[in-house]
Structure formats: structure tokens, C-alpha cells
Amino acid sequence: MDASQVIFILSAALIIASALMVVTTRNLIHAALWLIAALFGVAILFTLLDASFLAVVQVVVYIGAIAIMFIFAVMLTRREMRDQGPQVNTSWPIAALFSALTLGGLLVLFTKWTGFYTPLGEIPAGTDTLTQLGVALTSPEAFVLPFEVASVLLLAALIGSVYVAMNKK
């Protein structure tokens, strides 16, 4: 095993352990900190793939903005959310069933997919991958529709959060 394989295994273990801690911890601040650790592990994987732009975006946008915003939101609104009753969702068996069905579907999909065994081609040394990413995100033949759908969903979430914040009970 070379160094990159060891770093990959350690990063994968960090991501899996942190993700498990995000969904199992009861303290929201601790969950946010575990989320930051998981996102940092993903940034390490981007670095191993020589995708330095995506690694920087992962750290700046996801860790630096979204996770910190989540921590501030929890800290600012936690006073109204003090324990008023049990914090357990009573319909967790339904969620567990859907999770198991989704896992089963993914396992069936991945056992029939040959993409794990086909090697990827080498990227030529002078290729500007950042420009290709920009063209792919804005080209009508590529990913412009999912890109715009994501922007509309984020706008709807922003409007919904403003409505909830302004709504007086």
C-alpha cells in the first residue's frame, strides 16, 4: 500500500465515523461539529483526486459557510427549543423501512453496474478542468437543467425560511 491508499482509507473511516456520529448524537452542536469533520474528510478525498478547486470549495463553502451558519442558527434558536417533551420520532420504524429499501435498491444497482471495474482514462497534462466544469454547468447539452433546478430549490428554501422566521406565533 502506498501513502495515497492509506490516506484514502483513513479519510473514508473519518467520513463514515463522523457521518454516523452526526445522525446518532443528541446534541445539535456536537452533530454540527461531526458534520464539519465529515465534510473535511470529503475535502481530503477531493485533494487525493487532484481536484484542488473542489477541495477548496468544499472547505470554504460547506465547512466555512454552511456548517458555521448551522451552528449559529442552532445557538440563536435553541432557547425556544428547550426540552418540552420527548425528542424521539414515533414513526421511526417507517423511516427505517424506507432506509432499508433504499439500501437494498442501491446494492442491487451497484452489483449490476460495471463502473467499478472499468479504469478511467488519464487526463492530459495541459487540460483546464475548471473551464470544462464551468462549460458543463452552463451548457444546455450538459448540466444546466439540474444546476438551475438546484438554484430554484435553494431560492424556495430561502423564501420558506424567511416566512418561518417572520411568522409570529
mmCIF file of C-alpha atoms in Angstrom:
data_model
loop_
_atom_site.group_PDB
_atom_site.id
_atom_site.type_symbol
_atom_site.label_atom_id
_atom_site.label_comp_id
_atom_site.label_asym_id
_atom_site.label_seq_id
_atom_site.Cartn_x
_atom_site.Cartn_y
_atom_site.Cartn_z
ATOM 1 C CA MET A 1 0.000 0.000 0.000
ATOM 2 C CA ASP A 2 1.278 3.425 -0.850
ATOM 3 C CA ALA A 3 0.660 6.657 1.042
ATOM 4 C CA SER A 4 -2.348 7.737 -1.025
ATOM 5 C CA GLN A 5 -4.157 4.469 -0.302
ATOM 6 C CA VAL A 6 -3.505 4.832 3.430
ATOM 7 C CA ILE A 7 -4.764 8.428 3.347
ATOM 8 C CA PHE A 8 -7.859 7.283 1.416
ATOM 9 C CA ILE A 9 -8.644 4.554 3.967
ATOM 10 C CA LEU A 10 -8.164 6.944 6.893
ATOM 11 C CA SER A 11 -10.311 9.595 5.191
ATOM 12 C CA ALA A 12 -13.047 7.086 4.420
ATOM 13 C CA ALA A 13 -13.013 5.897 8.027
ATOM 14 C CA LEU A 14 -13.211 9.524 9.207
ATOM 15 C CA ILE A 15 -16.152 10.237 6.896
ATOM 16 C CA ILE A 16 -18.089 7.115 7.896
ATOM 17 C CA ALA A 17 -17.476 7.543 11.630
ATOM 18 C CA SER A 18 -18.304 11.249 11.523
ATOM 19 C CA ALA A 19 -21.462 10.677 9.499
ATOM 20 C CA LEU A 20 -22.614 8.062 11.992
ATOM 21 C CA MET A 21 -21.959 10.468 14.840
ATOM 22 C CA VAL A 22 -23.920 13.214 13.049
ATOM 23 C CA VAL A 23 -27.074 11.115 12.995
ATOM 24 C CA THR A 24 -26.672 9.433 16.382
ATOM 25 C CA THR A 25 -25.623 12.251 18.696
ATOM 26 C CA ARG A 26 -28.334 14.040 20.646
ATOM 27 C CA ASN A 27 -26.571 17.394 20.962
ATOM 28 C CA LEU A 28 -27.066 19.570 17.854
ATOM 29 C CA ILE A 29 -23.814 21.461 18.328
ATOM 30 C CA HIS A 30 -21.883 18.186 18.522
ATOM 31 C CA ALA A 31 -23.728 16.961 15.409
ATOM 32 C CA ALA A 32 -22.653 20.100 13.559
ATOM 33 C CA LEU A 33 -19.052 19.597 14.631
ATOM 34 C CA TRP A 34 -19.152 15.975 13.450
ATOM 35 C CA LEU A 35 -20.619 17.241 10.158
ATOM 36 C CA ILE A 36 -17.627 19.551 9.790
ATOM 37 C CA ALA A 37 -15.314 16.561 10.329
ATOM 38 C CA ALA A 38 -17.166 14.543 7.666
ATOM 39 C CA LEU A 39 -17.018 17.429 5.190
ATOM 40 C CA PHE A 40 -13.308 17.837 5.885
ATOM 41 C CA GLY A 41 -12.823 14.148 5.048
ATOM 42 C CA VAL A 42 -14.567 14.730 1.723
ATOM 43 C CA ALA A 43 -12.207 17.647 1.055
ATOM 44 C CA ILE A 44 -9.286 15.286 1.661
ATOM 45 C CA LEU A 45 -10.739 12.875 -0.908
ATOM 46 C CA PHE A 46 -11.040 15.708 -3.435
ATOM 47 C CA THR A 47 -7.399 16.530 -2.800
ATOM 48 C CA LEU A 48 -6.421 12.907 -3.418
ATOM 49 C CA LEU A 49 -8.265 13.055 -6.746
ATOM 50 C CA ASP A 50 -6.268 16.172 -7.751
ATOM 51 C CA ALA A 51 -9.471 18.220 -7.740
ATOM 52 C CA SER A 52 -7.995 21.139 -5.834
ATOM 53 C CA PHE A 53 -10.771 23.552 -6.832
ATOM 54 C CA LEU A 54 -13.454 21.241 -5.449
ATOM 55 C CA ALA A 55 -11.420 20.702 -2.268
ATOM 56 C CA VAL A 56 -11.167 24.455 -1.711
ATOM 57 C CA VAL A 57 -14.882 24.901 -2.449
ATOM 58 C CA GLN A 58 -15.657 22.089 -0.015
ATOM 59 C CA VAL A 59 -13.718 23.800 2.754
ATOM 60 C CA VAL A 60 -14.800 27.376 2.050
ATOM 61 C CA VAL A 61 -18.452 26.868 1.149
ATOM 62 C CA TYR A 62 -19.526 23.783 3.061
ATOM 63 C CA ILE A 63 -17.322 23.947 6.139
ATOM 64 C CA GLY A 64 -16.762 27.677 6.266
ATOM 65 C CA ALA A 65 -20.254 28.840 5.439
ATOM 66 C CA ILE A 66 -22.972 26.232 5.711
ATOM 67 C CA ALA A 67 -21.776 24.319 8.772
ATOM 68 C CA ILE A 68 -20.904 27.500 10.669
ATOM 69 C CA MET A 69 -24.281 29.000 9.706
ATOM 70 C CA PHE A 70 -25.926 25.846 11.069
ATOM 71 C CA ILE A 71 -24.070 26.227 14.357
ATOM 72 C CA PHE A 72 -25.100 29.896 14.623
ATOM 73 C CA ALA A 73 -28.721 29.034 13.819
ATOM 74 C CA VAL A 74 -28.788 26.350 16.490
ATOM 75 C CA MET A 75 -27.174 28.650 19.032
ATOM 76 C CA LEU A 76 -29.560 31.512 18.279
ATOM 77 C CA THR A 77 -32.781 29.476 18.238
ATOM 78 C CA ARG A 78 -32.023 26.879 20.895
ATOM 79 C CA ARG A 79 -33.575 28.950 23.678
ATOM 80 C CA GLU A 80 -37.079 28.393 22.276
ATOM 81 C CA MET A 81 -36.449 24.695 21.646
ATOM 82 C CA ARG A 82 -35.682 23.627 25.204
ATOM 83 C CA ASP A 83 -36.862 20.142 26.022
ATOM 84 C CA GLN A 84 -40.631 20.391 26.038
ATOM 85 C CA GLY A 85 -41.264 16.703 25.633
ATOM 86 C CA PRO A 86 -39.771 13.549 24.234
ATOM 87 C CA GLN A 87 -37.341 14.085 21.357
ATOM 88 C CA VAL A 88 -37.969 10.715 19.682
ATOM 89 C CA ASN A 89 -39.873 10.462 16.423
ATOM 90 C CA THR A 90 -42.673 7.943 16.833
ATOM 91 C CA SER A 91 -42.640 6.964 13.165
ATOM 92 C CA TRP A 92 -39.006 5.825 13.120
ATOM 93 C CA PRO A 93 -39.913 2.245 12.003
ATOM 94 C CA ILE A 94 -41.310 3.636 8.736
ATOM 95 C CA ALA A 95 -38.133 5.645 8.178
ATOM 96 C CA ALA A 96 -36.047 2.546 8.940
ATOM 97 C CA LEU A 97 -38.090 0.529 6.421
ATOM 98 C CA PHE A 98 -37.616 3.115 3.685
ATOM 99 C CA SER A 99 -33.908 3.318 4.511
ATOM 100 C CA ALA A 100 -33.568 -0.465 4.245
ATOM 101 C CA LEU A 101 -35.449 -0.481 0.925
ATOM 102 C CA THR A 102 -33.220 2.293 -0.407
ATOM 103 C CA LEU A 103 -30.108 0.406 0.705
ATOM 104 C CA GLY A 104 -31.389 -2.762 -0.964
ATOM 105 C CA GLY A 105 -32.075 -0.899 -4.199
ATOM 106 C CA LEU A 106 -28.624 0.659 -4.176
ATOM 107 C CA LEU A 107 -26.987 -2.702 -3.532
ATOM 108 C CA VAL A 108 -28.869 -4.254 -6.469
ATOM 109 C CA LEU A 109 -27.927 -1.298 -8.658
ATOM 110 C CA PHE A 110 -24.253 -1.406 -7.716
ATOM 111 C CA THR A 111 -23.909 -5.179 -8.129
ATOM 112 C CA LYS A 112 -25.083 -4.880 -11.752
ATOM 113 C CA TRP A 113 -23.041 -1.764 -12.540
ATOM 114 C CA THR A 114 -19.714 -2.374 -14.244
ATOM 115 C CA GLY A 115 -18.317 1.086 -13.496
ATOM 116 C CA PHE A 116 -16.351 -0.199 -10.521
ATOM 117 C CA TYR A 117 -14.174 -2.349 -12.740
ATOM 118 C CA THR A 118 -13.604 -0.066 -15.718
ATOM 119 C CA PRO A 119 -10.490 2.069 -15.335
ATOM 120 C CA LEU A 120 -10.788 5.768 -16.025
ATOM 121 C CA GLY A 121 -8.762 7.358 -18.762
ATOM 122 C CA GLU A 122 -5.878 9.650 -17.974
ATOM 123 C CA ILE A 123 -6.493 13.383 -18.140
ATOM 124 C CA PRO A 124 -3.932 15.092 -20.378
ATOM 125 C CA ALA A 125 -1.452 17.309 -18.544
ATOM 126 C CA GLY A 126 -2.487 20.632 -20.147
ATOM 127 C CA THR A 127 -6.241 20.197 -19.677
ATOM 128 C CA ASP A 128 -8.094 23.060 -17.985
ATOM 129 C CA THR A 129 -10.616 21.077 -15.954
ATOM 130 C CA LEU A 130 -12.039 24.159 -14.232
ATOM 131 C CA THR A 131 -13.076 25.648 -17.574
ATOM 132 C CA GLN A 132 -14.587 22.321 -18.604
ATOM 133 C CA LEU A 133 -16.571 22.257 -15.347
ATOM 134 C CA GLY A 134 -17.898 25.772 -15.991
ATOM 135 C CA VAL A 135 -18.878 24.896 -19.545
ATOM 136 C CA ALA A 136 -20.566 21.677 -18.403
ATOM 137 C CA LEU A 137 -22.608 23.524 -15.756
ATOM 138 C CA THR A 138 -23.836 26.185 -18.167
ATOM 139 C CA SER A 139 -24.154 24.234 -21.393
ATOM 140 C CA PRO A 140 -27.719 23.318 -22.463
ATOM 141 C CA GLU A 141 -26.435 19.931 -23.621
ATOM 142 C CA ALA A 142 -24.888 19.125 -20.240
ATOM 143 C CA PHE A 143 -25.941 20.025 -16.688
ATOM 144 C CA VAL A 144 -27.714 23.379 -16.982
ATOM 145 C CA LEU A 145 -31.131 21.941 -16.068
ATOM 146 C CA PRO A 146 -30.053 20.263 -12.778
ATOM 147 C CA PHE A 147 -27.976 23.352 -11.977
ATOM 148 C CA GLU A 148 -30.974 25.652 -12.423
ATOM 149 C CA VAL A 149 -33.323 23.281 -10.562
ATOM 150 C CA ALA A 150 -30.922 23.333 -7.623
ATOM 151 C CA SER A 151 -30.889 27.138 -7.680
ATOM 152 C CA VAL A 152 -34.712 27.276 -7.706
ATOM 153 C CA LEU A 153 -34.857 24.808 -4.785
ATOM 154 C CA LEU A 154 -32.376 26.915 -2.822
ATOM 155 C CA LEU A 155 -34.425 30.030 -3.564
ATOM 156 C CA ALA A 156 -37.597 28.272 -2.364
ATOM 157 C CA ALA A 157 -35.808 27.202 0.828
ATOM 158 C CA LEU A 158 -34.630 30.774 1.376
ATOM 159 C CA ILE A 159 -38.150 32.165 0.924
ATOM 160 C CA GLY A 160 -39.555 29.472 3.216
ATOM 161 C CA SER A 161 -37.007 30.216 5.923
ATOM 162 C CA VAL A 162 -37.771 33.953 5.744
ATOM 163 C CA TYR A 163 -41.500 33.175 6.002
ATOM 164 C CA VAL A 164 -40.980 30.906 9.012
ATOM 165 C CA ALA A 165 -38.700 33.445 10.681
ATOM 166 C CA MET A 166 -41.143 36.323 10.145
ATOM 167 C CA ASN A 167 -44.242 34.349 11.107
ATOM 168 C CA LYS A 168 -45.377 35.387 14.575
ATOM 169 C CA LYS A 169 -46.908 32.607 16.632
#
